[in-house]
């Protein structure tokens, strides 16, 4: 994850871009994952057990592959390196569905922006795993252009926050497997 950190330093100011690192406690176990790789560590407290899960996805790269410059000295360089990092696969934290005992993880590849002020749009992917983190499915979601905001599972359905006329609302999705 640290390979995809960008530091812009100019005079008396600086900006930083970092890929996220996720540490989660789910069902009494701890999971460590990062935004730039698909692998996941699982730690079971009291068992002195650390296990690495690596996956071989067929739809996307298993990790970011194009290196970036970690130190830049202009806003233009900073934006160019961020675009280079974002145009590669990025992974979100794990989501767990208590009802089905499945894990899910979103991935996204941001599309190039024509206008710097326009919102980022992405190809969105969903990866499904059983309760032992065995990959059971992967799909692109072509109708979506962003990963759901603050998604969570409730009663076997995926919930996500949405803005409805400046009021909090929820989008609710039912996932089905064929």
mmCIF file of C-alpha atoms in Angstrom:
data_model
loop_
_atom_site.group_PDB
_atom_site.id
_atom_site.type_symbol
_atom_site.label_atom_id
_atom_site.label_comp_id
_atom_site.label_asym_id
_atom_site.label_seq_id
_atom_site.Cartn_x
_atom_site.Cartn_y
_atom_site.Cartn_z
ATOM 1 C CA UNK A 1 0.000 0.000 0.000
ATOM 2 C CA UNK A 2 2.865 2.346 0.794
ATOM 3 C CA UNK A 3 4.092 2.195 -2.805
ATOM 4 C CA UNK A 4 1.038 4.255 -3.806
ATOM 5 C CA UNK A 5 1.627 7.275 -1.592
ATOM 6 C CA UNK A 6 2.263 10.644 -3.207
ATOM 7 C CA UNK A 7 3.785 13.595 -1.393
ATOM 8 C CA UNK A 8 3.592 17.077 -2.904
ATOM 9 C CA UNK A 9 5.916 19.488 -1.171
ATOM 10 C CA UNK A 10 6.056 23.143 -2.189
ATOM 11 C CA UNK A 11 7.597 25.918 -0.128
ATOM 12 C CA UNK A 12 5.812 25.838 3.254
ATOM 13 C CA UNK A 13 2.935 23.537 2.293
ATOM 14 C CA UNK A 14 2.375 19.943 1.337
ATOM 15 C CA UNK A 15 -0.367 17.575 0.196
ATOM 16 C CA UNK A 16 -0.480 13.814 0.433
ATOM 17 C CA UNK A 17 -2.373 11.051 -1.357
ATOM 18 C CA UNK A 18 -2.441 7.604 0.236
ATOM 19 C CA UNK A 19 -4.119 4.333 -0.587
ATOM 20 C CA UNK A 20 -6.347 3.225 2.235
ATOM 21 C CA UNK A 21 -5.443 0.514 4.712
ATOM 22 C CA UNK A 22 -8.354 -1.243 6.410
ATOM 23 C CA UNK A 23 -8.273 -2.952 9.809
ATOM 24 C CA UNK A 24 -11.644 -4.478 10.650
ATOM 25 C CA UNK A 25 -13.074 -6.701 13.352
ATOM 26 C CA UNK A 26 -15.753 -8.979 11.918
ATOM 27 C CA UNK A 27 -17.342 -11.924 13.736
ATOM 28 C CA UNK A 28 -14.573 -12.043 16.348
ATOM 29 C CA UNK A 29 -11.745 -12.052 13.791
ATOM 30 C CA UNK A 30 -9.505 -9.247 12.556
ATOM 31 C CA UNK A 31 -8.973 -8.505 8.879
ATOM 32 C CA UNK A 32 -6.275 -6.324 7.336
ATOM 33 C CA UNK A 33 -6.526 -5.275 3.699
ATOM 34 C CA UNK A 34 -5.326 -2.467 1.505
ATOM 35 C CA UNK A 35 -6.691 -0.458 -1.374
ATOM 36 C CA UNK A 36 -3.921 -1.341 -3.819
ATOM 37 C CA UNK A 37 -3.959 -5.163 -3.484
ATOM 38 C CA UNK A 38 -6.604 -7.875 -3.354
ATOM 39 C CA UNK A 39 -4.907 -9.930 -0.632
ATOM 40 C CA UNK A 40 -6.363 -10.023 2.881
ATOM 41 C CA UNK A 41 -4.803 -10.979 6.204
ATOM 42 C CA UNK A 42 -6.967 -12.647 8.843
ATOM 43 C CA UNK A 43 -5.938 -12.751 12.500
ATOM 44 C CA UNK A 44 -7.779 -14.858 15.057
ATOM 45 C CA UNK A 45 -7.181 -13.479 18.559
ATOM 46 C CA UNK A 46 -6.151 -16.027 21.154
ATOM 47 C CA UNK A 47 -4.970 -18.504 18.512
ATOM 48 C CA UNK A 48 -1.729 -16.808 17.510
ATOM 49 C CA UNK A 49 -2.912 -17.290 13.935
ATOM 50 C CA UNK A 50 -2.230 -14.968 11.018
ATOM 51 C CA UNK A 51 -3.351 -16.166 7.605
ATOM 52 C CA UNK A 52 -2.830 -14.528 4.208
ATOM 53 C CA UNK A 53 -5.522 -14.912 1.554
ATOM 54 C CA UNK A 54 -4.485 -14.143 -2.019
ATOM 55 C CA UNK A 55 -6.858 -14.245 -4.950
ATOM 56 C CA UNK A 56 -6.557 -14.629 -8.696
ATOM 57 C CA UNK A 57 -9.269 -12.427 -10.123
ATOM 58 C CA UNK A 58 -10.229 -12.856 -13.767
ATOM 59 C CA UNK A 59 -11.911 -9.461 -14.358
ATOM 60 C CA UNK A 60 -9.263 -7.131 -12.943
ATOM 61 C CA UNK A 61 -5.605 -7.096 -11.972
ATOM 62 C CA UNK A 62 -4.867 -8.489 -8.521
ATOM 63 C CA UNK A 63 -3.038 -5.310 -7.569
ATOM 64 C CA UNK A 64 -1.939 -1.969 -8.917
ATOM 65 C CA UNK A 65 0.849 -2.610 -11.397
ATOM 66 C CA UNK A 66 1.986 0.729 -12.829
ATOM 67 C CA UNK A 67 4.467 2.460 -10.500
ATOM 68 C CA UNK A 68 4.053 6.100 -9.573
ATOM 69 C CA UNK A 69 6.392 8.859 -8.427
ATOM 70 C CA UNK A 70 6.088 9.192 -4.667
ATOM 71 C CA UNK A 71 7.505 12.718 -4.415
ATOM 72 C CA UNK A 72 6.441 15.546 -6.673
ATOM 73 C CA UNK A 73 6.992 19.283 -6.618
ATOM 74 C CA UNK A 74 4.026 20.741 -8.507
ATOM 75 C CA UNK A 75 0.255 20.514 -8.400
ATOM 76 C CA UNK A 76 0.255 19.295 -12.017
ATOM 77 C CA UNK A 77 2.641 16.425 -11.179
ATOM 78 C CA UNK A 78 0.574 15.587 -8.099
ATOM 79 C CA UNK A 79 -2.638 15.385 -10.163
ATOM 80 C CA UNK A 80 -0.937 13.310 -12.881
ATOM 81 C CA UNK A 81 0.385 10.773 -10.359
ATOM 82 C CA UNK A 82 -2.997 10.580 -8.580
ATOM 83 C CA UNK A 83 -4.660 9.949 -11.937
ATOM 84 C CA UNK A 84 -2.112 7.214 -12.672
ATOM 85 C CA UNK A 85 -2.882 5.525 -9.327
ATOM 86 C CA UNK A 86 -6.655 5.908 -9.638
ATOM 87 C CA UNK A 87 -6.773 4.578 -13.204
ATOM 88 C CA UNK A 88 -5.672 1.202 -11.832
ATOM 89 C CA UNK A 89 -7.742 -1.204 -9.764
ATOM 90 C CA UNK A 90 -8.504 -0.125 -6.219
ATOM 91 C CA UNK A 91 -10.207 -2.213 -3.554
ATOM 92 C CA UNK A 92 -12.515 -1.216 -0.708
ATOM 93 C CA UNK A 93 -12.868 -2.725 2.751
ATOM 94 C CA UNK A 94 -14.635 -6.017 3.353
ATOM 95 C CA UNK A 95 -18.382 -6.100 3.887
ATOM 96 C CA UNK A 96 -19.921 -9.044 5.732
ATOM 97 C CA UNK A 97 -23.462 -10.289 5.370
ATOM 98 C CA UNK A 98 -24.401 -11.964 8.640
ATOM 99 C CA UNK A 99 -27.461 -13.603 7.081
ATOM 100 C CA UNK A 100 -25.653 -15.402 4.240
ATOM 101 C CA UNK A 101 -22.259 -15.596 5.977
ATOM 102 C CA UNK A 102 -20.607 -14.117 2.908
ATOM 103 C CA UNK A 103 -17.970 -11.445 2.526
ATOM 104 C CA UNK A 104 -18.087 -8.889 -0.275
ATOM 105 C CA UNK A 105 -15.581 -6.379 -1.516
ATOM 106 C CA UNK A 106 -15.983 -3.623 -4.074
ATOM 107 C CA UNK A 107 -13.310 -2.683 -6.564
ATOM 108 C CA UNK A 108 -13.137 0.282 -8.893
ATOM 109 C CA UNK A 109 -11.100 1.688 -11.729
ATOM 110 C CA UNK A 110 -11.588 5.412 -12.171
ATOM 111 C CA UNK A 111 -12.133 6.712 -15.675
ATOM 112 C CA UNK A 112 -10.098 9.688 -16.923
ATOM 113 C CA UNK A 113 -11.757 13.040 -16.278
ATOM 114 C CA UNK A 114 -12.364 15.347 -19.190
ATOM 115 C CA UNK A 115 -13.091 18.221 -16.795
ATOM 116 C CA UNK A 116 -11.106 18.447 -13.532
ATOM 117 C CA UNK A 117 -14.211 19.818 -11.779
ATOM 118 C CA UNK A 118 -16.404 16.892 -12.864
ATOM 119 C CA UNK A 119 -17.038 14.095 -10.356
ATOM 120 C CA UNK A 120 -14.933 10.978 -10.704
ATOM 121 C CA UNK A 121 -16.655 8.085 -12.477
ATOM 122 C CA UNK A 122 -15.516 4.492 -12.282
ATOM 123 C CA UNK A 123 -15.953 0.979 -13.498
ATOM 124 C CA UNK A 124 -17.332 -0.858 -10.455
ATOM 125 C CA UNK A 125 -16.690 -4.497 -9.581
ATOM 126 C CA UNK A 126 -18.035 -6.733 -6.826
ATOM 127 C CA UNK A 127 -16.198 -9.743 -5.439
ATOM 128 C CA UNK A 128 -17.961 -12.358 -3.288
ATOM 129 C CA UNK A 129 -16.338 -14.757 -0.828
ATOM 130 C CA UNK A 130 -17.675 -17.473 1.450
ATOM 131 C CA UNK A 131 -17.203 -17.258 5.217
ATOM 132 C CA UNK A 132 -13.720 -18.810 4.846
ATOM 133 C CA UNK A 133 -12.692 -16.163 2.294
ATOM 134 C CA UNK A 134 -12.869 -18.536 -0.662
ATOM 135 C CA UNK A 135 -13.645 -16.545 -3.809
ATOM 136 C CA UNK A 136 -17.110 -17.569 -5.031
ATOM 137 C CA UNK A 137 -17.817 -14.904 -7.640
ATOM 138 C CA UNK A 138 -16.820 -11.677 -9.303
ATOM 139 C CA UNK A 139 -18.733 -9.336 -11.560
ATOM 140 C CA UNK A 140 -18.623 -5.905 -13.100
ATOM 141 C CA UNK A 141 -21.660 -3.734 -12.352
ATOM 142 C CA UNK A 142 -21.956 -1.762 -15.607
ATOM 143 C CA UNK A 143 -24.921 0.361 -14.466
ATOM 144 C CA UNK A 144 -22.928 1.875 -11.596
ATOM 145 C CA UNK A 145 -20.326 4.616 -11.968
ATOM 146 C CA UNK A 146 -19.265 4.727 -8.315
ATOM 147 C CA UNK A 147 -18.984 2.418 -5.335
ATOM 148 C CA UNK A 148 -21.931 2.739 -2.931
ATOM 149 C CA UNK A 149 -21.349 5.227 -0.131
ATOM 150 C CA UNK A 150 -20.867 3.725 3.353
ATOM 151 C CA UNK A 151 -22.406 0.420 2.281
ATOM 152 C CA UNK A 152 -23.446 -2.206 4.823
ATOM 153 C CA UNK A 153 -25.523 -5.383 4.967
ATOM 154 C CA UNK A 154 -28.789 -5.716 6.834
ATOM 155 C CA UNK A 155 -31.164 -8.687 6.600
ATOM 156 C CA UNK A 156 -29.317 -10.092 3.590
ATOM 157 C CA UNK A 157 -29.511 -6.885 1.534
ATOM 158 C CA UNK A 158 -26.879 -4.315 0.654
ATOM 159 C CA UNK A 159 -27.739 -0.842 1.954
ATOM 160 C CA UNK A 160 -26.070 2.405 0.926
ATOM 161 C CA UNK A 161 -26.556 6.032 1.915
ATOM 162 C CA UNK A 162 -27.902 8.333 -0.797
ATOM 163 C CA UNK A 163 -28.782 12.007 -0.943
ATOM 164 C CA UNK A 164 -32.448 12.507 -1.842
ATOM 165 C CA UNK A 165 -33.236 16.231 -2.170
ATOM 166 C CA UNK A 166 -30.708 17.011 0.599
ATOM 167 C CA UNK A 167 -32.266 14.394 2.884
ATOM 168 C CA UNK A 168 -30.668 11.139 3.988
ATOM 169 C CA UNK A 169 -32.032 8.158 2.108
ATOM 170 C CA UNK A 170 -30.993 4.596 1.438
ATOM 171 C CA UNK A 171 -30.571 2.555 -1.701
ATOM 172 C CA UNK A 172 -31.271 -1.120 -0.982
ATOM 173 C CA UNK A 173 -29.928 -3.865 -3.253
ATOM 174 C CA UNK A 174 -30.731 -7.556 -3.353
ATOM 175 C CA UNK A 175 -27.839 -9.662 -4.579
ATOM 176 C CA UNK A 176 -28.683 -12.835 -6.456
ATOM 177 C CA UNK A 177 -26.378 -15.512 -7.763
ATOM 178 C CA UNK A 178 -27.044 -17.535 -10.907
#
